[in-house]
C-alpha positions as CSV (number, residue, x, y, z in Angstrom):
1,X,-78.1,-40.8,-2.7
2,X,-76.8,-40.3,-6.2
3,X,-73.4,-41.7,-7.0
4,X,-71.7,-38.3,-7.4
5,X,-73.1,-37.1,-4.1
6,X,-72.0,-40.3,-2.3
7,X,-68.5,-40.0,-3.8
8,X,-68.3,-36.3,-2.7
9,X,-69.4,-37.3,0.8
10,X,-66.7,-40.0,1.0
11,X,-64.1,-37.6,-0.2
12,X,-65.1,-35.2,2.5
13,X,-65.0,-37.9,5.1
14,X,-61.5,-39.0,4.1
15,X,-60.1,-35.4,3.9
16,X,-61.6,-34.5,7.2
17,X,-60.1,-37.6,8.9
18,X,-56.6,-36.7,7.5
19,X,-57.1,-33.1,8.6
20,X,-57.8,-33.9,12.2
21,X,-55.3,-36.8,12.4
22,X,-52.0,-35.8,10.6
23,X,-49.8,-38.8,9.8
24,X,-52.7,-41.2,9.7
25,X,-52.3,-44.3,7.5
26,X,-54.5,-45.6,4.7
27,X,-55.7,-48.5,6.9
28,X,-56.6,-46.2,9.8
29,X,-58.5,-43.9,7.3
30,X,-60.5,-46.9,6.2
31,X,-61.2,-47.9,9.8
32,X,-62.3,-44.5,11.0
33,X,-64.5,-43.6,8.0
34,X,-66.0,-47.0,7.7
35,X,-65.0,-47.2,4.0
36,X,-63.7,-50.4,2.4
37,X,-59.9,-50.4,2.2
38,X,-60.0,-50.3,-1.6
39,X,-62.4,-47.3,-1.6
40,X,-60.4,-45.4,1.0
41,X,-57.2,-46.0,-0.9
42,X,-58.7,-44.9,-4.2
43,X,-60.0,-41.6,-2.6
44,X,-56.6,-41.0,-1.0
45,X,-55.0,-41.3,-4.5
46,X,-57.5,-38.9,-5.9
47,X,-56.9,-36.3,-3.2
48,X,-53.2,-36.7,-3.8
49,X,-53.6,-36.1,-7.5
50,X,-55.7,-33.0,-6.8
51,X,-52.8,-31.7,-4.7
52,X,-54.7,-31.7,-1.4
53,X,-52.7,-34.3,0.5
54,X,-49.1,-35.5,0.5
55,X,-47.5,-38.7,1.7
56,X,-44.6,-38.9,4.2
57,X,-41.8,-41.4,4.5
58,X,-42.8,-45.1,4.9
59,X,-42.9,-46.2,8.5
60,X,-41.2,-49.6,8.9
61,X,-40.5,-51.9,11.9
62,X,-44.1,-52.0,13.2
63,X,-46.7,-54.7,13.2
64,X,-48.3,-55.5,9.9
65,X,-47.4,-54.0,6.6
66,X,-45.3,-50.8,6.4
67,X,-47.5,-47.7,6.7
68,X,-47.3,-44.4,4.8
69,X,-48.4,-41.4,6.8
70,X,-50.8,-39.0,5.1
71,X,-50.8,-35.2,5.6
72,X,-52.6,-32.2,4.2
73,X,-50.6,-30.4,1.4
74,X,-50.8,-26.9,2.7
75,X,-50.2,-25.5,-0.8
76,X,-53.1,-27.4,-2.2
77,X,-55.6,-24.6,-1.8
78,X,-55.9,-21.0,-0.5
79,X,-58.8,-19.1,0.8
80,X,-59.8,-15.6,1.8
81,X,-61.6,-14.8,5.1
82,X,-63.4,-11.5,5.1
83,X,-65.1,-10.1,8.2
84,X,-67.1,-6.9,7.8
85,X,-68.5,-5.9,11.2
86,X,-69.9,-2.8,12.9
87,X,-66.6,-1.3,13.7
88,X,-64.0,-2.9,11.4
89,X,-63.1,-4.8,8.3
90,X,-60.6,-7.7,8.7
91,X,-59.3,-9.8,5.8
92,X,-56.9,-12.7,5.9
93,X,-55.3,-15.0,3.3
94,X,-54.6,-18.5,4.4
95,X,-53.5,-21.8,2.9
96,X,-55.0,-25.3,3.4
97,X,-53.2,-25.6,6.7
98,X,-54.8,-22.4,8.0
99,X,-51.5,-20.5,8.0
100,X,-51.8,-16.8,7.8
101,X,-50.2,-15.5,4.6
102,X,-51.3,-11.9,4.8
103,X,-53.8,-9.7,6.5
104,X,-55.6,-6.4,6.1
105,X,-57.5,-4.6,8.9
106,X,-59.1,-1.2,9.3
107,X,-61.2,0.1,12.2
108,X,-63.9,2.7,11.6
109,X,-66.8,4.4,13.2
110,X,-69.3,2.6,10.9
111,X,-69.1,0.5,7.7
112,X,-69.7,2.8,4.7
113,X,-72.0,1.0,2.2
114,X,-70.8,3.2,-0.7
115,X,-67.1,2.1,-0.4
116,X,-66.8,-1.1,1.6
117,X,-67.0,-3.5,-1.3
118,X,-64.3,-1.6,-3.3
119,X,-62.1,-1.5,-0.2
120,X,-62.5,-5.2,0.4
121,X,-61.9,-6.1,-3.2
122,X,-58.7,-3.9,-3.4
123,X,-57.4,-5.5,-0.2
124,X,-58.2,-9.0,-1.4
125,X,-56.5,-8.3,-4.7
126,X,-53.4,-7.1,-2.8
127,X,-53.3,-10.3,-0.7
128,X,-53.7,-12.6,-3.7
129,X,-50.9,-10.8,-5.5
130,X,-48.5,-12.1,-2.9
131,X,-49.1,-15.6,-4.4
132,X,-47.4,-17.0,-7.5
133,X,-49.5,-17.4,-10.7
134,X,-49.8,-21.1,-10.0
135,X,-50.9,-20.5,-6.4
136,X,-53.4,-17.9,-7.5
137,X,-55.1,-20.6,-9.6
138,X,-55.7,-22.5,-6.3
139,X,-57.6,-19.7,-4.5
140,X,-60.9,-21.4,-3.7
141,X,-63.0,-18.5,-2.8
142,X,-64.1,-16.0,-0.1
143,X,-65.8,-16.6,3.2
144,X,-67.7,-13.5,4.1
145,X,-68.7,-13.1,7.8
146,X,-71.0,-10.3,8.9
147,X,-73.6,-9.7,11.6
148,X,-77.0,-10.9,10.1
149,X,-78.6,-7.5,10.4
150,X,-75.7,-5.3,9.6
151,X,-77.5,-3.2,7.0
152,X,-80.9,-2.8,8.6
153,X,-79.4,-1.9,12.0
154,X,-76.7,0.4,10.8
155,X,-78.3,3.3,12.6
156,X,-77.3,1.7,15.9
157,X,-73.7,2.7,15.4
158,X,-74.7,6.3,14.7
159,X,-74.0,6.1,11.0
160,X,-75.3,9.0,8.8
161,X,-78.9,8.8,7.8
162,X,-78.2,8.1,4.1
163,X,-76.3,4.9,5.1
164,X,-79.5,3.0,5.9
165,X,-80.8,3.4,2.3
166,X,-77.3,2.7,0.9
167,X,-77.2,-0.6,2.8
168,X,-80.8,-1.5,1.7
169,X,-79.6,-1.2,-1.9
170,X,-76.4,-3.2,-1.3
171,X,-76.1,-7.0,-1.6
172,X,-72.8,-7.4,0.1
173,X,-72.1,-11.0,-0.9
174,X,-73.0,-10.5,-4.6
175,X,-71.1,-7.2,-4.8
176,X,-68.0,-8.7,-3.4
177,X,-68.2,-11.7,-5.6
178,X,-68.6,-9.5,-8.7
179,X,-65.8,-7.2,-7.7
180,X,-63.3,-10.0,-7.1
181,X,-64.4,-12.7,-9.5
182,X,-64.2,-15.2,-6.6
183,X,-67.0,-17.4,-5.3
184,X,-68.2,-15.8,-2.1
185,X,-70.3,-17.4,0.6
186,X,-71.9,-15.5,3.5
187,X,-72.0,-16.7,7.1
188,X,-73.2,-15.1,10.3
189,X,-70.1,-14.0,12.2
190,X,-71.2,-15.6,15.5
191,X,-71.5,-19.0,13.7
192,X,-68.1,-18.6,12.3
193,X,-66.5,-17.8,15.6
194,X,-68.3,-20.8,17.2
195,X,-67.1,-23.2,14.5
196,X,-63.6,-21.9,14.9
197,X,-63.7,-22.8,18.6
198,X,-64.9,-26.3,17.9
199,X,-62.2,-27.1,15.4
200,X,-59.3,-25.2,17.1
201,X,-60.0,-27.0,20.4
202,X,-57.6,-29.9,21.0
203,X,-59.1,-33.4,20.9
204,X,-61.4,-34.5,22.3
205,X,-63.3,-31.6,20.8
206,X,-66.6,-30.6,22.5
207,X,-69.6,-32.0,20.8
208,X,-72.2,-29.7,22.2
209,X,-71.0,-26.1,22.5
210,X,-72.4,-22.7,23.0
211,X,-70.1,-19.8,22.1
212,X,-70.7,-16.2,23.2
213,X,-68.6,-13.4,21.8
214,X,-68.8,-10.0,23.6
215,X,-68.2,-7.4,21.0
216,X,-70.2,-4.4,19.7
217,X,-73.2,-6.7,20.2
218,X,-73.3,-10.2,21.6
219,X,-72.4,-12.7,18.9
220,X,-73.2,-16.3,19.5
221,X,-73.1,-19.8,17.9
222,X,-74.1,-23.3,18.8
223,X,-72.7,-26.7,17.8
224,X,-74.7,-29.9,18.4
225,X,-73.1,-33.3,18.0
226,X,-70.1,-31.6,16.3
227,X,-72.3,-29.9,13.8
228,X,-72.7,-26.1,13.5
229,X,-76.4,-25.2,14.1
230,X,-77.1,-22.6,11.5
231,X,-80.8,-23.0,10.8
232,X,-82.6,-22.0,7.6
233,X,-81.3,-18.5,7.6
234,X,-77.9,-18.9,9.3
235,X,-79.1,-16.9,12.3
236,X,-80.5,-19.6,14.6
237,X,-78.2,-19.0,17.5
238,X,-79.1,-15.4,18.0
239,X,-78.7,-15.7,21.8
240,X,-78.1,-12.0,22.2
241,X,-81.8,-11.5,21.5
242,X,-82.7,-13.6,24.6
243,X,-84.4,-11.6,27.3
244,X,-82.4,-11.6,30.6
245,X,-82.8,-9.9,33.9
246,X,-80.9,-6.6,34.3
247,X,-79.5,-5.3,37.5
248,X,-81.9,-2.4,37.2
249,X,-84.8,-4.7,37.7
250,X,-85.9,-4.7,34.1
251,X,-85.6,-7.4,31.5
252,X,-83.5,-6.5,28.5
253,X,-81.9,-8.2,25.5
254,X,-78.5,-9.8,26.1
255,X,-77.2,-7.4,23.4
256,X,-78.1,-4.4,25.6
257,X,-76.2,-5.7,28.6
258,X,-73.3,-8.1,27.6
259,X,-71.7,-6.1,24.8
260,X,-69.1,-3.4,24.5
261,X,-71.9,-1.0,23.5
262,X,-73.2,-1.1,27.0
263,X,-70.1,0.3,28.7
264,X,-70.0,2.9,25.9
265,X,-73.3,4.2,27.2
266,X,-72.0,4.3,30.8
267,X,-68.8,6.1,29.6
268,X,-70.9,8.6,27.5
269,X,-72.9,9.5,30.6
270,X,-69.5,10.3,32.3
271,X,-68.5,12.5,29.3
272,X,-66.1,9.9,27.9
273,X,-66.3,8.9,24.2
274,X,-65.4,5.5,23.0
275,X,-62.4,5.7,20.7
276,X,-62.4,4.3,17.2
277,X,-60.1,1.3,17.0
278,X,-59.6,-2.2,18.3
279,X,-61.3,-2.7,21.7
280,X,-58.3,-4.7,22.9
281,X,-56.3,-1.4,22.6
282,X,-58.8,0.8,24.6
283,X,-57.6,2.2,28.0
284,X,-59.9,-0.1,30.0
285,X,-57.8,0.3,33.1
286,X,-58.6,4.1,33.1
287,X,-62.3,3.3,33.0
288,X,-62.4,0.8,35.9
289,X,-64.8,2.9,38.0
290,X,-67.2,3.0,35.1
291,X,-66.9,-0.6,33.8
292,X,-67.1,-2.4,37.1
293,X,-70.9,-2.4,37.2
294,X,-71.0,-3.4,33.5
295,X,-68.8,-6.4,34.2
296,X,-71.0,-7.5,37.0
297,X,-74.2,-7.0,35.0
298,X,-72.7,-8.8,31.9
299,X,-71.6,-11.8,34.0
300,X,-75.2,-12.2,35.2
301,X,-76.6,-11.9,31.7
302,X,-74.1,-14.3,30.2
303,X,-74.8,-16.8,33.0
304,X,-78.5,-16.6,32.4
305,X,-78.1,-17.1,28.7
306,X,-75.8,-20.1,29.2
307,X,-78.2,-21.8,31.8
308,X,-81.2,-21.2,29.6
309,X,-79.5,-22.5,26.5
310,X,-78.2,-25.5,28.4
311,X,-81.7,-26.4,29.6
312,X,-82.9,-26.7,26.0
313,X,-79.9,-28.1,24.2
314,X,-77.9,-30.1,26.8
315,X,-74.7,-28.3,26.0
316,X,-71.3,-29.7,27.2
317,X,-69.3,-26.5,27.2
318,X,-69.8,-22.8,27.2
319,X,-67.1,-20.4,25.9
320,X,-67.1,-16.7,26.6
321,X,-64.8,-14.7,24.3
322,X,-64.5,-11.0,23.7
323,X,-62.8,-8.3,21.6
324,X,-61.7,-6.8,25.0
325,X,-58.4,-7.5,26.6
326,X,-57.9,-11.0,28.1
327,X,-58.1,-9.8,31.7
328,X,-61.4,-8.2,31.1
329,X,-62.6,-11.3,29.4
330,X,-61.6,-13.4,32.4
331,X,-63.6,-11.0,34.6
332,X,-66.6,-11.6,32.5
333,X,-66.2,-15.4,32.8
334,X,-65.7,-15.2,36.5
335,X,-68.8,-13.1,36.8
336,X,-70.8,-15.6,34.9
337,X,-69.6,-18.5,37.1
338,X,-70.2,-16.6,40.3
339,X,-73.7,-15.6,39.3
340,X,-74.9,-19.0,38.1
341,X,-74.2,-20.9,41.3
342,X,-76.5,-23.7,40.2
343,X,-75.3,-25.4,38.1
344,X,-72.1,-23.6,36.9
345,X,-70.3,-23.0,40.2
346,X,-70.2,-26.7,40.9
347,X,-67.7,-27.3,38.1
348,X,-64.1,-27.8,39.0
349,X,-62.9,-27.9,35.4
350,X,-61.3,-31.4,35.6
351,X,-61.7,-34.1,33.1
352,X,-63.8,-36.1,35.5
353,X,-66.3,-33.3,35.9
354,X,-67.6,-33.0,32.4
355,X,-71.0,-34.7,32.7
356,X,-74.4,-33.0,33.1
357,X,-74.7,-29.4,34.1
358,X,-71.2,-29.2,35.6
359,X,-69.6,-29.2,32.2
360,X,-71.2,-25.9,31.3
361,X,-68.6,-23.8,33.1
362,X,-67.6,-20.9,30.9
363,X,-64.1,-21.6,29.7
364,X,-61.4,-19.7,27.8
365,X,-61.6,-19.6,24.1
366,X,-59.3,-22.0,22.2
367,X,-59.0,-19.6,19.4
368,X,-58.5,-16.6,21.7
369,X,-55.2,-15.8,20.0
370,X,-56.5,-15.8,16.5
371,X,-57.1,-12.5,14.7
372,X,-60.7,-11.5,14.0
373,X,-60.9,-12.5,10.4
374,X,-59.6,-16.1,10.9
375,X,-62.0,-16.4,13.8
376,X,-65.1,-14.7,12.6
377,X,-64.6,-15.4,9.0
378,X,-63.4,-18.7,9.9
379,X,-64.2,-21.0,7.3
380,X,-62.9,-20.1,3.9
381,X,-60.1,-22.5,4.3
382,X,-62.6,-24.9,5.6
383,X,-64.9,-24.3,3.0
384,X,-62.1,-23.8,0.8
385,X,-64.1,-25.6,-1.8
386,X,-60.7,-27.2,-2.8
387,X,-62.0,-29.0,-5.8
388,X,-64.7,-29.4,-8.3
389,X,-65.9,-32.5,-6.5
390,X,-67.7,-30.5,-3.9
391,X,-71.4,-30.4,-4.6
392,X,-73.4,-27.1,-4.2
393,X,-74.7,-28.1,-0.8
394,X,-71.3,-28.9,0.5
395,X,-69.8,-25.7,-0.9
396,X,-72.6,-23.7,0.8
397,X,-72.0,-25.4,4.1
398,X,-68.2,-25.6,4.0
399,X,-67.0,-22.1,3.2
400,X,-67.5,-20.5,6.7
401,X,-64.2,-18.6,6.5
402,X,-60.7,-18.4,7.3
403,X,-59.3,-20.7,9.7
404,X,-61.1,-23.7,10.7
405,X,-60.4,-27.2,9.4
406,X,-59.7,-26.8,5.8
407,X,-61.7,-29.9,5.1
408,X,-65.1,-28.6,5.9
409,X,-65.9,-28.8,2.2
410,X,-65.5,-32.5,2.8
411,X,-67.3,-32.9,6.1
């Protein structure tokens, strides 16, 4: 490894350690990263000079030399998380500590390729304008999260025919970067949501995780040994394209069963049109007679996807999340557990029951309270590319979007 790359890797390791262990000392940073004390101390000084970390008051009265706690400097960098999905655009400005400093959201029937870049750029400019001139110089970039096939499958949300050609001609990432002048990195939205769950979970964080997000389609992500599994195209965890058994006796894609599009078809058959807007605000209680069969079918499909994925990857945890209200999300999880009696039903959820298949019980999402952009565009602060020391590969991998550990640039 070249010296510059090694140095960047060491910086990432140190900043990541401080991010996940606020108040840690120099000596403990050295121990956890495996770096020599002199090397760790020098890197800490560099990060402090770059404005990325700050020191607390010296702690005295303990064994050994007095220790100085180290913390992230939340004002050290800022990032934009931009999620453009089938039914909404959601943009968030955050600092290095993942605090929300401003947000823009609009729901729509479909994303319009002729205006979406201009809308996003205008919203981003408005959010950045809230910062002081000095703070604006520390905006690291944009993390763009979208479904992988947003443009090519735009017809699935009943967009006008001319939208397909418009999306074919649009390079969303390049267009947004040109319109804002900010470095923009694209990520699959399911991967971003999965990464958010990993870093927002309290320690000890799950090492091997499958994350399923029930939305317009079934988003998904996988982490293996604390590493997001993106694959060569960023779409490796497309678990919604797994064939599962439907209650009608036919095999279908997970997308066609465990998604909010599926109850939309049931409602349409009953003469009820899905409203435009956030699914969490839809009158689900009024539709109980229509969505009951969907919840049951979705639980079975989600369970089958989890069991099959676990057979291949030895996952420790499965998380089922949704844009629907929390109660409906709990029904989906309960349905998945009830269906997959072996092995999921054997889990009791205790700390002593986390080995083998039992640990794959679907559990609530740690980031359930986060807005969409910080969750699905969850790495900009992570990827934050906080300094010039990030090499190109690190910058590519780190900027997932808006809310995960701000140190992913250094991991």
